[in-house]
Short mmCIF file of C-alpha atoms in Angstrom, two decimals:
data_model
loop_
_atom_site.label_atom_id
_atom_site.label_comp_id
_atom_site.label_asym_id
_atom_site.label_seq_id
_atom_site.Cartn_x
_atom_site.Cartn_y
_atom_site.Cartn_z
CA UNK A 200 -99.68 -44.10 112.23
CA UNK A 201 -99.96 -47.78 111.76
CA UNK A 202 -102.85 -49.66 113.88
CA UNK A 203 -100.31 -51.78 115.78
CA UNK A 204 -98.41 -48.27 117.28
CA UNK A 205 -101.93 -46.72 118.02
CA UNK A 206 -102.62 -49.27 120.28
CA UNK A 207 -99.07 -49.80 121.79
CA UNK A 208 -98.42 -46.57 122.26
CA UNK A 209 -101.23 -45.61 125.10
CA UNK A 210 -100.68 -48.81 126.72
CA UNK A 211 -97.05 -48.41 126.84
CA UNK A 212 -97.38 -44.28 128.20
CA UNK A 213 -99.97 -46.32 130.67
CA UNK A 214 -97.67 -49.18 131.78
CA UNK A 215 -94.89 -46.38 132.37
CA UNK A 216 -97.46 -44.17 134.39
CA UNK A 217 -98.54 -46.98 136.52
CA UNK A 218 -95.06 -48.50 137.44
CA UNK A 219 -93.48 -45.07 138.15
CA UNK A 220 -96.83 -44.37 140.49
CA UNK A 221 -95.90 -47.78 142.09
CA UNK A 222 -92.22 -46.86 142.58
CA UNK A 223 -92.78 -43.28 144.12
CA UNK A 224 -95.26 -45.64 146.45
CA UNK A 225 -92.30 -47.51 147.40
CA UNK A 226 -90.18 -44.32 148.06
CA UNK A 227 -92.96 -42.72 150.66
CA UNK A 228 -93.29 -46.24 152.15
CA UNK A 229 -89.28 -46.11 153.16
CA UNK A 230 -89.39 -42.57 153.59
CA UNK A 231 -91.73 -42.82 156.29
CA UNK A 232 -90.08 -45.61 157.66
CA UNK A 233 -86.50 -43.63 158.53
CA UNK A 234 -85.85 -44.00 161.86
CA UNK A 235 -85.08 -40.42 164.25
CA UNK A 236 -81.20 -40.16 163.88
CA UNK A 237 -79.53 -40.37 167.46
CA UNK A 238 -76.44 -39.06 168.13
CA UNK A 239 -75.29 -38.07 164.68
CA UNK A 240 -75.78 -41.13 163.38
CA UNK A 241 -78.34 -43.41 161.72
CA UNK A 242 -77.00 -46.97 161.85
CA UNK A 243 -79.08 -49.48 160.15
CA UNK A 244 -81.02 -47.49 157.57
CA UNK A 245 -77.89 -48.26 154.98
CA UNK A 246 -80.13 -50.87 153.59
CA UNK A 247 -83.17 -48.10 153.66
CA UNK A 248 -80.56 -45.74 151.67
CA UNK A 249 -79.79 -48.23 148.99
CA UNK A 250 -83.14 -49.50 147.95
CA UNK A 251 -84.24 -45.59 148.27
CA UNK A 252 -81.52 -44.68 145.25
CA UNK A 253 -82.41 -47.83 143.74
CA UNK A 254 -85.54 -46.63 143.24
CA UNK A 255 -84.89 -43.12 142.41
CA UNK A 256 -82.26 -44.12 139.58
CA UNK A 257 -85.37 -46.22 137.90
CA UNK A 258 -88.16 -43.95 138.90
CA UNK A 259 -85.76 -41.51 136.68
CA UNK A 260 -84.79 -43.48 133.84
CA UNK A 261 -88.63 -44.75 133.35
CA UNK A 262 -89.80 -41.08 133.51
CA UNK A 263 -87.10 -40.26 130.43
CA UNK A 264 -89.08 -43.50 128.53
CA UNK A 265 -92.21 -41.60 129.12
CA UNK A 266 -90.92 -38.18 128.10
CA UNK A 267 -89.48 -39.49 125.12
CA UNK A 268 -92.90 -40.96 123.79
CA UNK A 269 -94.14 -37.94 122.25
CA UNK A 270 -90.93 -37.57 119.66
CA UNK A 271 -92.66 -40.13 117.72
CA UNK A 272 -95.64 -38.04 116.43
CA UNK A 273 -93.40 -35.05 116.22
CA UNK A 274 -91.17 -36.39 113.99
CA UNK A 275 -93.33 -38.68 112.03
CA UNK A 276 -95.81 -35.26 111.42
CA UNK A 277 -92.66 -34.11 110.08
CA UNK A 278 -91.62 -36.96 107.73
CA UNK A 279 -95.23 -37.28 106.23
CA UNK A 280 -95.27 -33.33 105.46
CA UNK A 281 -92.07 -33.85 103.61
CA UNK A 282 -94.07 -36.53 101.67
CA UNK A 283 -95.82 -33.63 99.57
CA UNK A 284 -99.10 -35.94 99.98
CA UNK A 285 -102.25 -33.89 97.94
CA UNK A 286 -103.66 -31.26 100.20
CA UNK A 287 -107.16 -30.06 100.59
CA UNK A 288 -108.39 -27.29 102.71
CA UNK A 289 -111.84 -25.69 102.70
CA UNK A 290 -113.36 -22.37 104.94
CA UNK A 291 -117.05 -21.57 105.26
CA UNK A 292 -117.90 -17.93 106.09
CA UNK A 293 -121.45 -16.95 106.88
CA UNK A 294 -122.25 -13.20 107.71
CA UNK A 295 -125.58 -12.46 108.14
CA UNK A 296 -126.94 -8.91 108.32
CA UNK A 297 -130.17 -7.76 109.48
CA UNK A 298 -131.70 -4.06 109.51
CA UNK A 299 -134.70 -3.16 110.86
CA UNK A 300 -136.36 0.72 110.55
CA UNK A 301 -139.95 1.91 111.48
CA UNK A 302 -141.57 4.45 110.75
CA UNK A 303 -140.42 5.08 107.30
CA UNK A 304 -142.23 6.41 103.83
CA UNK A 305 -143.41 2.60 103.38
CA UNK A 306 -143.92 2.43 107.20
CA UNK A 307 -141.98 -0.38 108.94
CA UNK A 308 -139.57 -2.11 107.45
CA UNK A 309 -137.31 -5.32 107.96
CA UNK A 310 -134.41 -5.81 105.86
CA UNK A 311 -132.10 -9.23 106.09
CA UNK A 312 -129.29 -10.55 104.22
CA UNK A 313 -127.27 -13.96 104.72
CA UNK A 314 -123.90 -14.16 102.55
CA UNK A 315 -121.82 -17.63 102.47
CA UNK A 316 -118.35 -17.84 101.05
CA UNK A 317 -117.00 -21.44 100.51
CA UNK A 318 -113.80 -22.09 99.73
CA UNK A 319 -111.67 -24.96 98.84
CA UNK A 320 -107.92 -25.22 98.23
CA UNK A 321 -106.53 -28.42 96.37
CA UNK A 322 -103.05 -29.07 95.99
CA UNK A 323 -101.58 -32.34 93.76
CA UNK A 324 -98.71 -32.39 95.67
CA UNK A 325 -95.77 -33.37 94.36
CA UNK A 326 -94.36 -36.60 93.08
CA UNK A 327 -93.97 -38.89 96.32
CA UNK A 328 -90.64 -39.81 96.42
CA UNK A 329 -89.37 -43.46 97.66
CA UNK A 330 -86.92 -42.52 100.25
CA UNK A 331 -88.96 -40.60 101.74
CA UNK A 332 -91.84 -43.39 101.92
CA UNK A 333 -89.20 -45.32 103.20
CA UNK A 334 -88.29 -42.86 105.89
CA UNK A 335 -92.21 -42.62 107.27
CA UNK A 336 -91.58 -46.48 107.65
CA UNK A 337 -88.52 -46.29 109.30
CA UNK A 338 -89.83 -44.02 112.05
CA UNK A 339 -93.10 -46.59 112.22
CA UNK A 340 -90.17 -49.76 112.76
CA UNK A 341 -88.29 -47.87 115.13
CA UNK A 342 -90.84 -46.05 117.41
CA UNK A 343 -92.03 -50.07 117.92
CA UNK A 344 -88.48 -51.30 118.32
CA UNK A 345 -88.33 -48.13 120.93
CA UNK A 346 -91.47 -49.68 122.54
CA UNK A 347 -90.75 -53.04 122.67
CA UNK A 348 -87.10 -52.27 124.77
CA UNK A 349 -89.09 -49.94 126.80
CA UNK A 350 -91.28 -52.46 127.66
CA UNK A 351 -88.45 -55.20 128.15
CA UNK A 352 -86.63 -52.56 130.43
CA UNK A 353 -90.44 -51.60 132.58
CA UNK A 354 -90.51 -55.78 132.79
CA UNK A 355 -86.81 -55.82 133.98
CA UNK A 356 -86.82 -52.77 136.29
CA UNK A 357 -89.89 -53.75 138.06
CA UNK A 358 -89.18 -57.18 139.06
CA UNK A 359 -85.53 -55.53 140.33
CA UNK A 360 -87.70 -53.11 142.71
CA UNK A 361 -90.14 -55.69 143.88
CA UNK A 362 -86.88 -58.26 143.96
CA UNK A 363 -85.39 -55.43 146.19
CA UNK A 364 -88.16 -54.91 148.27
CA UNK A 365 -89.12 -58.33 149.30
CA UNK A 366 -85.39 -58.86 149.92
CA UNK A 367 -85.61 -56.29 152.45
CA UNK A 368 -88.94 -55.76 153.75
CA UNK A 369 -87.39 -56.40 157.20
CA UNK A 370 -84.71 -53.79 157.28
CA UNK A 371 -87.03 -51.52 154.56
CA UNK A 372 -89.73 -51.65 157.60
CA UNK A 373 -87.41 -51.56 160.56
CA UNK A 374 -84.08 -50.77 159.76
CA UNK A 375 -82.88 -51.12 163.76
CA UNK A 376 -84.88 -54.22 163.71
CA UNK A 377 -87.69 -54.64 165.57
CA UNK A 378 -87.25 -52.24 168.42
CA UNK A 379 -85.71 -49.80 166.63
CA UNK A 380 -87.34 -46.47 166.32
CA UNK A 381 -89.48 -44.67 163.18
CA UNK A 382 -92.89 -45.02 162.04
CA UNK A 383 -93.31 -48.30 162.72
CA UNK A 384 -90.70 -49.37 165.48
CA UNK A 385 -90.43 -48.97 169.58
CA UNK A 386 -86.93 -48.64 171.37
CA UNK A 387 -83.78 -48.29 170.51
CA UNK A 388 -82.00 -51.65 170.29
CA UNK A 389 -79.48 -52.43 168.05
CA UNK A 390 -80.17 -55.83 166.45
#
């Protein structure tokens, strides 16, 4: 992989981690902060609802980004082994033996043996064809164009959710206002 996509890579899985951590934060935060219903009803946690699938939606479509980071290696592996690059594999076996009798015609005796076996394997490969070259590099250009939208959309995304949530930290904290009921509330006045 190139140096620029081994270093982009992590920090984008990590920047993808860390906001979806955040977000599911955000989720507890409003879950906690649903009032009791009364009555068969729930009025004023419509705001609470929104910003809760608001969240969701994102926490979703940032946890497909993530998933989706892996393809790169798996089809890159795959492009390169089409490359028929030269191959070399090797194995080392070592047995050792040792026998040990007493008493014999020559009295004791102590017998050892060490056999190693190297092997090596070199293939030429075949002729490395341009298109193929070509297609390695076009998996390198568009795993970064993948990570630069990703990273556009994270940006985007998060400033929506905090956007959202500074909007309505009032209603997100006490959706009856501030005697209503829940976590964080008292009575039960409508506002």
């Amino acid at each position: 992989a190139s140096p620029l996509l081994s270093t982009t890579t992590p920090a984008t899985r990590d920047l993808l981690s860390l906001a979806i951590s955040n977000i599911q934060t955000f989720e507890r935060f409003i879950a906690l902060h649903i009032p009791q219903m009364e009555d068969g009803n729930n009025f004023g946690v419509t705001v609470q609802m929104t910003v809760a699938k608001f969240l969701k939606e994102t926490r979703e479509e940032l946890s497909k980004k993530l998933e989706s980071i892996p393809a790169y290696f798996s089809s890159r592996a795959d492009a390169v082994d089409k490359l028929g690059l030269p191959k070399t594999s090797s194995s080392n076996t070592k047995v050792e033996t040792s026998t040990e009798s007493k008493g014999g015609k020559d009295g004791d005796e102590t017998k050892s043996s060490v056999t190693t076996t190297k092997e090596e394997k070199e293939s030429n490969g075949a002729k490395t064809d341009a298109h193929r070259t070509k297609a390695v590099l076009a998996i390198d250009v568009q795993c970064y164009a993948d990570l630069f939208a990703t990273i556009n959309l994270l940006l985007t995304d998060y400033v929506t959710v905090l956007d959202n949530i500074e909007k309505n930290e009032d209603k997100l904290k006490a959706p009856k206002g501030s005697g209503g009921s829940g976590f964080g509330g008292g009575g039960g006045m409508m506002y």
